[in-house]
Amino acid sequence: MAEIIQKDGTWTFDGDALRLTPGRDKNVSLLRKTLGELTVPLGALAGISFEQGKKSGRLRLRLRDGADPLLQATGGKLAEPNDPYQLTVESDRHGVAEYVVDEVRDALLLDQVPADPVDGYLLPGPSVPLSVSAGDGTASFDGERVRLEWNWKTEDSKSAAGTRSLALTDLTTVEWHPAVGLENGYLRFTVRGAETKAPPKYDPNSVELWGFKKDPLMALVAAAVQARLPHPTASPQAAQAAERPTAIAPEDDHDALLRRLRELGDLHKSGVLTDDEFALAKQAVLKRM
């Protein structure tokens, strides 16, 4: 087993998968803390590298295209601090980082893991239910429906239609884009038969984002929805199968659920989750146990 423990987080490799646990340091992003621990199977990896700097280095994972719904939904637009597949390494641990790289590369070579794209997600995406308030609204997802609620900052023409409830089966795509410079960001859902080119400010199926602290959390909502939509490169037969419910989802593993409960407790104590959000998320996890 290879392991590196840093303020930024802990990466542990057991030969079959890499477990990425975000650190509790104040500099760790809100998105990474909320996302919690990730288990990346060896088969989802396309490569790993270590970039050594003067004061600190950086471990980077490269996933196979199409393996992760978070990367699919965000289109590579996650800022470096929010990227869960990067780890800042202090100067006295550069040797350990290089050892982790060697172990993962040897395993990829030994298992002959290809680096080409995949036609099905190899990571489950964020747990649901999930609710985030940012920009001009609140986006919630329970695994079956997306709910969009507006606040006092919403454009009148959009808020006049009231709260939106979108069935997962009616959605064709979901996209998250961060605010860049003077350009606002958005979380956009495309509804089958109701496609539009309206700006997010006026689109009733979009949340407009202005570049504030909680904006990146909307990417988690996008990823949770993306994980449950047919894979973009899947065959029509595979897409139909993806729309049918499965008996047991990867996130329902007992150990993973226990870890999720601990993560939710930490987020509640630190103030990231409100009492109501914590109670709702905890109840959903307990039901799956």
mmCIF file of C-alpha atoms in Angstrom:
data_model
loop_
_atom_site.group_PDB
_atom_site.id
_atom_site.type_symbol
_atom_site.label_atom_id
_atom_site.label_comp_id
_atom_site.label_asym_id
_atom_site.label_seq_id
_atom_site.Cartn_x
_atom_site.Cartn_y
_atom_site.Cartn_z
ATOM 1 C CA MET A 1 0.000 0.000 0.000
ATOM 2 C CA ALA A 2 1.196 3.515 -0.790
ATOM 3 C CA GLU A 3 -0.075 6.520 1.159
ATOM 4 C CA ILE A 4 0.673 10.223 1.346
ATOM 5 C CA ILE A 5 -0.815 12.390 4.098
ATOM 6 C CA GLN A 6 -0.850 16.170 3.681
ATOM 7 C CA LYS A 7 -2.767 19.172 5.006
ATOM 8 C CA ASP A 8 -4.458 19.306 1.611
ATOM 9 C CA GLY A 9 -5.646 15.713 1.909
ATOM 10 C CA THR A 10 -4.665 12.049 1.966
ATOM 11 C CA TRP A 11 -4.211 9.735 -1.011
ATOM 12 C CA THR A 12 -4.097 5.983 -0.360
ATOM 13 C CA PHE A 13 -3.448 3.346 -3.020
ATOM 14 C CA ASP A 14 -4.103 -0.334 -2.261
ATOM 15 C CA GLY A 15 -3.319 -1.771 -5.680
ATOM 16 C CA ASP A 16 -6.929 -1.767 -6.896
ATOM 17 C CA ALA A 17 -8.095 1.779 -6.225
ATOM 18 C CA LEU A 18 -6.981 5.210 -5.058
ATOM 19 C CA ARG A 19 -8.850 6.650 -2.072
ATOM 20 C CA LEU A 20 -8.799 10.455 -2.078
ATOM 21 C CA THR A 21 -9.720 12.091 1.225
ATOM 22 C CA PRO A 22 -9.812 15.911 1.397
ATOM 23 C CA GLY A 23 -7.933 17.540 4.266
ATOM 24 C CA ARG A 24 -9.534 19.663 6.967
ATOM 25 C CA ASP A 25 -7.179 22.572 6.507
ATOM 26 C CA LYS A 26 -8.893 25.945 6.084
ATOM 27 C CA ASN A 27 -7.381 26.254 2.601
ATOM 28 C CA VAL A 28 -9.150 23.137 1.313
ATOM 29 C CA SER A 29 -12.007 24.231 -0.942
ATOM 30 C CA LEU A 30 -15.659 24.006 0.063
ATOM 31 C CA LEU A 31 -16.402 21.848 -2.975
ATOM 32 C CA ARG A 32 -13.812 19.221 -2.047
ATOM 33 C CA LYS A 33 -14.953 19.133 1.578
ATOM 34 C CA THR A 34 -18.584 18.742 0.544
ATOM 35 C CA LEU A 35 -17.786 16.077 -2.049
ATOM 36 C CA GLY A 36 -15.957 14.077 0.610
ATOM 37 C CA GLU A 37 -13.912 10.952 0.079
ATOM 38 C CA LEU A 38 -13.591 9.560 -3.440
ATOM 39 C CA THR A 39 -12.634 6.027 -4.400
ATOM 40 C CA VAL A 40 -11.168 5.916 -7.894
ATOM 41 C CA PRO A 41 -10.838 2.394 -9.325
ATOM 42 C CA LEU A 42 -7.602 1.614 -11.114
ATOM 43 C CA GLY A 43 -9.545 1.025 -14.326
ATOM 44 C CA ALA A 44 -10.724 4.653 -14.340
ATOM 45 C CA LEU A 45 -7.177 6.045 -14.416
ATOM 46 C CA ALA A 46 -5.357 7.142 -17.529
ATOM 47 C CA GLY A 47 -2.267 8.360 -15.686
ATOM 48 C CA ILE A 48 -0.702 10.072 -12.690
ATOM 49 C CA SER A 49 2.064 12.670 -12.427
ATOM 50 C CA PHE A 50 3.970 14.689 -9.855
ATOM 51 C CA GLU A 51 5.058 18.246 -10.569
ATOM 52 C CA GLN A 52 7.785 19.447 -8.271
ATOM 53 C CA GLY A 53 7.955 23.143 -7.395
ATOM 54 C CA LYS A 54 10.341 25.246 -5.338
ATOM 55 C CA LYS A 55 8.208 25.285 -2.193
ATOM 56 C CA SER A 56 5.594 22.638 -2.884
ATOM 57 C CA GLY A 57 4.687 20.076 -5.487
ATOM 58 C CA ARG A 58 1.452 18.797 -6.934
ATOM 59 C CA LEU A 59 0.136 15.307 -7.551
ATOM 60 C CA ARG A 60 -2.261 15.077 -10.479
ATOM 61 C CA LEU A 61 -4.513 12.257 -11.594
ATOM 62 C CA ARG A 62 -5.667 11.953 -15.190
ATOM 63 C CA LEU A 63 -8.898 10.004 -15.574
ATOM 64 C CA ARG A 64 -10.058 8.257 -18.703
ATOM 65 C CA ASP A 65 -12.452 10.393 -20.707
ATOM 66 C CA GLY A 66 -16.039 9.666 -19.707
ATOM 67 C CA ALA A 67 -15.161 7.862 -16.461
ATOM 68 C CA ASP A 68 -16.293 10.558 -14.017
ATOM 69 C CA PRO A 69 -19.663 12.367 -14.148
ATOM 70 C CA LEU A 70 -18.188 15.365 -12.297
ATOM 71 C CA LEU A 71 -15.582 15.960 -14.990
ATOM 72 C CA GLN A 72 -18.174 15.266 -17.686
ATOM 73 C CA ALA A 73 -20.639 17.819 -16.307
ATOM 74 C CA THR A 74 -18.043 20.530 -15.714
ATOM 75 C CA GLY A 75 -16.159 20.052 -18.977
ATOM 76 C CA GLY A 76 -12.742 20.591 -17.427
ATOM 77 C CA LYS A 77 -13.736 24.020 -16.089
ATOM 78 C CA LEU A 78 -13.126 23.321 -12.385
ATOM 79 C CA ALA A 79 -10.567 25.744 -10.976
ATOM 80 C CA GLU A 80 -7.401 24.150 -9.595
ATOM 81 C CA PRO A 81 -8.355 24.517 -5.890
ATOM 82 C CA ASN A 82 -11.667 22.724 -6.567
ATOM 83 C CA ASP A 83 -10.196 19.855 -8.553
ATOM 84 C CA PRO A 84 -10.429 16.697 -6.374
ATOM 85 C CA TYR A 85 -7.834 14.990 -8.551
ATOM 86 C CA GLN A 86 -4.998 17.265 -7.482
ATOM 87 C CA LEU A 87 -3.084 17.253 -4.198
ATOM 88 C CA THR A 88 -0.654 19.882 -2.928
ATOM 89 C CA VAL A 89 2.492 18.210 -1.576
ATOM 90 C CA GLU A 90 4.827 19.890 0.920
ATOM 91 C CA SER A 91 8.535 19.996 0.069
ATOM 92 C CA ASP A 92 9.551 17.376 2.647
ATOM 93 C CA ARG A 93 7.174 14.812 1.131
ATOM 94 C CA HIS A 94 8.252 14.966 -2.493
ATOM 95 C CA GLY A 95 9.894 11.556 -2.203
ATOM 96 C CA VAL A 96 6.676 10.010 -0.889
ATOM 97 C CA ALA A 97 4.728 11.571 -3.770
ATOM 98 C CA GLU A 98 7.136 10.068 -6.297
ATOM 99 C CA TYR A 99 6.727 6.675 -4.620
ATOM 100 C CA VAL A 100 2.932 6.896 -4.952
ATOM 101 C CA VAL A 101 3.325 7.775 -8.635
ATOM 102 C CA ASP A 102 5.610 4.781 -9.219
ATOM 103 C CA GLU A 103 3.190 2.399 -7.449
ATOM 104 C CA VAL A 104 0.180 3.565 -9.437
ATOM 105 C CA ARG A 105 2.054 3.518 -12.760
ATOM 106 C CA ASP A 106 3.362 0.003 -12.067
ATOM 107 C CA ALA A 107 -0.186 -1.182 -11.307
ATOM 108 C CA LEU A 108 -1.532 0.411 -14.504
ATOM 109 C CA LEU A 109 1.196 -1.304 -16.493
ATOM 110 C CA LEU A 110 0.774 -4.663 -14.767
ATOM 111 C CA ASP A 111 -3.016 -4.661 -15.244
ATOM 112 C CA GLN A 112 -2.626 -3.293 -18.790
ATOM 113 C CA VAL A 113 -5.240 -0.616 -18.130
ATOM 114 C CA PRO A 114 -5.972 1.231 -21.387
ATOM 115 C CA ALA A 115 -6.004 5.021 -21.461
ATOM 116 C CA ASP A 116 -8.745 5.313 -24.098
ATOM 117 C CA PRO A 117 -12.221 6.750 -23.348
ATOM 118 C CA VAL A 118 -14.940 4.659 -21.697
ATOM 119 C CA ASP A 119 -18.627 4.379 -22.592
ATOM 120 C CA GLY A 120 -19.912 4.145 -19.021
ATOM 121 C CA TYR A 121 -19.237 5.979 -15.781
ATOM 122 C CA LEU A 122 -16.750 4.260 -13.474
ATOM 123 C CA LEU A 123 -17.435 6.591 -10.527
ATOM 124 C CA PRO A 124 -20.906 6.978 -8.970
ATOM 125 C CA GLY A 125 -20.999 10.772 -8.672
ATOM 126 C CA PRO A 126 -22.064 12.772 -5.574
ATOM 127 C CA SER A 127 -24.559 11.256 -3.158
ATOM 128 C CA VAL A 128 -28.173 12.435 -3.158
ATOM 129 C CA PRO A 129 -30.320 14.102 -1.936
ATOM 130 C CA LEU A 130 -28.364 17.252 -2.611
ATOM 131 C CA SER A 131 -29.336 20.917 -2.333
ATOM 132 C CA VAL A 132 -27.280 24.023 -3.079
ATOM 133 C CA SER A 133 -28.166 27.718 -2.873
ATOM 134 C CA ALA A 134 -26.086 30.103 -4.985
ATOM 135 C CA GLY A 135 -26.575 32.867 -7.505
ATOM 136 C CA ASP A 136 -30.223 33.545 -8.237
ATOM 137 C CA GLY A 137 -31.665 30.280 -6.925
ATOM 138 C CA THR A 138 -31.531 26.944 -5.150
ATOM 139 C CA ALA A 139 -31.048 23.671 -7.019
ATOM 140 C CA SER A 140 -32.069 20.408 -5.337
ATOM 141 C CA PHE A 141 -31.881 16.840 -6.641
ATOM 142 C CA ASP A 142 -33.246 13.701 -5.011
ATOM 143 C CA GLY A 143 -32.187 11.198 -7.650
ATOM 144 C CA GLU A 144 -35.419 11.462 -9.657
ATOM 145 C CA ARG A 145 -36.350 15.149 -9.908
ATOM 146 C CA VAL A 146 -34.531 18.470 -10.053
ATOM 147 C CA ARG A 147 -36.177 21.330 -8.160
ATOM 148 C CA LEU A 148 -35.276 24.955 -8.928
ATOM 149 C CA GLU A 149 -36.406 27.646 -6.488
ATOM 150 C CA TRP A 150 -35.789 31.364 -6.971
ATOM 151 C CA ASN A 151 -34.738 34.156 -4.615
ATOM 152 C CA TRP A 152 -35.216 37.928 -4.529
ATOM 153 C CA LYS A 153 -32.295 38.428 -6.917
ATOM 154 C CA THR A 154 -33.924 36.420 -9.736
ATOM 155 C CA GLU A 155 -35.023 38.246 -12.877
ATOM 156 C CA ASP A 156 -38.796 38.845 -12.703
ATOM 157 C CA SER A 157 -39.500 37.197 -16.044
ATOM 158 C CA LYS A 158 -37.899 33.977 -14.785
ATOM 159 C CA SER A 159 -39.254 33.929 -11.235
ATOM 160 C CA ALA A 160 -42.812 34.656 -12.436
ATOM 161 C CA ALA A 161 -43.159 31.028 -13.532
ATOM 162 C CA GLY A 162 -42.517 29.915 -9.950
ATOM 163 C CA THR A 163 -40.614 26.901 -8.676
ATOM 164 C CA ARG A 164 -39.518 24.446 -11.367
ATOM 165 C CA SER A 165 -39.727 20.661 -10.945
ATOM 166 C CA LEU A 166 -37.917 18.732 -13.686
ATOM 167 C CA ALA A 167 -38.132 14.951 -13.998
ATOM 168 C CA LEU A 168 -34.807 13.254 -14.664
ATOM 169 C CA THR A 169 -36.408 11.346 -17.541
ATOM 170 C CA ASP A 170 -37.213 14.660 -19.271
ATOM 171 C CA LEU A 171 -33.635 15.937 -19.166
ATOM 172 C CA THR A 172 -31.197 15.471 -22.033
ATOM 173 C CA THR A 173 -28.140 17.348 -20.737
ATOM 174 C CA VAL A 174 -26.827 19.250 -17.725
ATOM 175 C CA GLU A 175 -23.986 21.751 -17.781
ATOM 176 C CA TRP A 176 -22.127 23.801 -15.204
ATOM 177 C CA HIS A 177 -19.992 26.777 -16.127
ATOM 178 C CA PRO A 178 -18.122 29.030 -13.660
ATOM 179 C CA ALA A 179 -18.209 32.801 -13.700
ATOM 180 C CA VAL A 180 -15.147 34.095 -15.585
ATOM 181 C CA GLY A 181 -14.174 37.742 -15.475
ATOM 182 C CA LEU A 182 -17.250 39.826 -16.268
ATOM 183 C CA GLU A 183 -19.113 36.800 -17.644
ATOM 184 C CA ASN A 184 -21.535 35.163 -15.221
ATOM 185 C CA GLY A 185 -21.639 31.394 -14.801
ATOM 186 C CA TYR A 186 -24.588 29.024 -14.760
ATOM 187 C CA LEU A 187 -26.059 25.635 -14.017
ATOM 188 C CA ARG A 188 -28.230 24.739 -17.006
ATOM 189 C CA PHE A 189 -30.633 21.839 -17.553
ATOM 190 C CA THR A 190 -31.817 21.059 -21.061
ATOM 191 C CA VAL A 191 -35.375 19.717 -21.136
ATOM 192 C CA ARG A 192 -36.358 17.457 -24.028
ATOM 193 C CA GLY A 193 -38.524 19.400 -26.463
ATOM 194 C CA ALA A 194 -37.901 22.729 -24.714
ATOM 195 C CA GLU A 195 -34.360 23.578 -25.840
ATOM 196 C CA THR A 196 -33.486 27.273 -25.633
ATOM 197 C CA LYS A 197 -30.606 29.644 -26.296
ATOM 198 C CA ALA A 198 -31.861 32.199 -23.773
ATOM 199 C CA PRO A 199 -29.203 33.570 -21.401
ATOM 200 C CA PRO A 200 -29.233 31.877 -17.954
ATOM 201 C CA LYS A 201 -30.546 35.129 -16.486
ATOM 202 C CA TYR A 202 -33.846 34.541 -18.317
ATOM 203 C CA ASP A 203 -33.849 30.747 -18.758
ATOM 204 C CA PRO A 204 -36.265 29.140 -16.232
ATOM 205 C CA ASN A 205 -34.232 25.916 -16.389
ATOM 206 C CA SER A 206 -30.962 27.601 -15.426
ATOM 207 C CA VAL A 207 -29.445 29.042 -12.262
ATOM 208 C CA GLU A 208 -27.288 32.098 -12.922
ATOM 209 C CA LEU A 209 -24.016 32.246 -10.958
ATOM 210 C CA TRP A 210 -22.023 35.375 -10.120
ATOM 211 C CA GLY A 211 -18.709 34.012 -8.921
ATOM 212 C CA PHE A 212 -19.336 33.752 -5.183
ATOM 213 C CA LYS A 213 -18.028 31.161 -2.727
ATOM 214 C CA LYS A 214 -20.816 28.594 -3.099
ATOM 215 C CA ASP A 215 -20.939 28.666 -6.904
ATOM 216 C CA PRO A 216 -18.683 25.601 -7.318
ATOM 217 C CA LEU A 217 -21.111 23.519 -5.221
ATOM 218 C CA MET A 218 -23.581 23.754 -8.102
ATOM 219 C CA ALA A 219 -21.114 21.536 -9.985
ATOM 220 C CA LEU A 220 -21.978 18.755 -7.529
ATOM 221 C CA VAL A 221 -25.665 19.017 -8.447
ATOM 222 C CA ALA A 222 -24.676 18.867 -12.113
ATOM 223 C CA ALA A 223 -22.504 15.793 -11.487
ATOM 224 C CA ALA A 224 -25.223 13.978 -9.502
ATOM 225 C CA VAL A 225 -27.663 14.478 -12.380
ATOM 226 C CA GLN A 226 -25.042 13.617 -14.999
ATOM 227 C CA ALA A 227 -24.303 10.312 -13.261
ATOM 228 C CA ARG A 228 -27.934 9.270 -13.722
ATOM 229 C CA LEU A 229 -28.318 10.349 -17.349
ATOM 230 C CA PRO A 230 -27.347 7.999 -20.195
ATOM 231 C CA HIS A 231 -23.628 8.174 -20.866
ATOM 232 C CA PRO A 232 -22.887 10.558 -23.776
ATOM 233 C CA THR A 233 -20.960 7.908 -25.720
ATOM 234 C CA ALA A 234 -23.075 4.875 -24.806
ATOM 235 C CA SER A 235 -24.854 2.861 -27.475
ATOM 236 C CA PRO A 236 -28.669 3.239 -27.678
ATOM 237 C CA GLN A 237 -29.044 -0.167 -26.002
ATOM 238 C CA ALA A 238 -26.719 0.836 -23.162
ATOM 239 C CA ALA A 239 -28.534 4.156 -22.780
ATOM 240 C CA GLN A 240 -31.853 2.355 -22.385
ATOM 241 C CA ALA A 241 -30.330 0.053 -19.777
ATOM 242 C CA ALA A 242 -28.933 3.046 -17.891
ATOM 243 C CA GLU A 243 -32.440 4.479 -17.571
ATOM 244 C CA ARG A 244 -33.674 1.331 -15.822
ATOM 245 C CA PRO A 245 -33.112 1.235 -12.029
ATOM 246 C CA THR A 246 -30.512 -1.217 -10.750
ATOM 247 C CA ALA A 247 -30.889 -3.328 -7.637
ATOM 248 C CA ILE A 248 -27.812 -2.043 -5.846
ATOM 249 C CA ALA A 249 -25.909 1.143 -6.670
ATOM 250 C CA PRO A 250 -22.157 1.484 -5.994
ATOM 251 C CA GLU A 251 -22.829 4.191 -3.399
ATOM 252 C CA ASP A 252 -24.965 1.741 -1.386
ATOM 253 C CA ASP A 253 -21.936 -0.183 -0.203
ATOM 254 C CA HIS A 254 -22.174 -0.362 3.608
ATOM 255 C CA ASP A 255 -18.654 0.963 4.283
ATOM 256 C CA ALA A 256 -19.168 3.822 1.840
ATOM 257 C CA LEU A 257 -22.419 4.757 3.573
ATOM 258 C CA LEU A 258 -20.712 4.799 6.967
ATOM 259 C CA ARG A 259 -18.012 7.076 5.568
ATOM 260 C CA ARG A 260 -20.714 9.317 4.102
ATOM 261 C CA LEU A 261 -22.387 9.619 7.519
ATOM 262 C CA ARG A 262 -19.084 10.696 9.060
ATOM 263 C CA GLU A 263 -18.540 13.228 6.254
ATOM 264 C CA LEU A 264 -22.033 14.659 6.731
ATOM 265 C CA GLY A 265 -21.413 14.990 10.481
ATOM 266 C CA ASP A 266 -18.160 16.871 9.838
ATOM 267 C CA LEU A 267 -19.854 19.191 7.332
ATOM 268 C CA HIS A 268 -22.680 19.869 9.799
ATOM 269 C CA LYS A 269 -20.271 20.668 12.645
ATOM 270 C CA SER A 270 -18.251 23.005 10.427
ATOM 271 C CA GLY A 271 -21.395 24.879 9.360
ATOM 272 C CA VAL A 272 -21.350 23.853 5.686
ATOM 273 C CA LEU A 273 -24.693 22.039 6.111
ATOM 274 C CA THR A 274 -27.655 23.552 7.941
ATOM 275 C CA ASP A 275 -29.619 21.504 10.487
ATOM 276 C CA ASP A 276 -32.354 20.801 7.925
ATOM 277 C CA GLU A 277 -29.905 19.860 5.166
ATOM 278 C CA PHE A 278 -28.013 17.563 7.526
ATOM 279 C CA ALA A 279 -31.198 15.859 8.740
ATOM 280 C CA LEU A 280 -32.430 15.309 5.167
ATOM 281 C CA ALA A 281 -29.117 13.910 3.932
ATOM 282 C CA LYS A 282 -28.656 11.715 7.021
ATOM 283 C CA GLN A 283 -32.157 10.258 6.652
ATOM 284 C CA ALA A 284 -31.488 9.358 3.012
ATOM 285 C CA VAL A 285 -28.233 7.565 3.902
ATOM 286 C CA LEU A 286 -29.847 5.648 6.778
ATOM 287 C CA LYS A 287 -32.636 4.457 4.478
ATOM 288 C CA ARG A 288 -30.084 2.912 2.121
ATOM 289 C CA MET A 289 -28.479 1.069 5.047
#
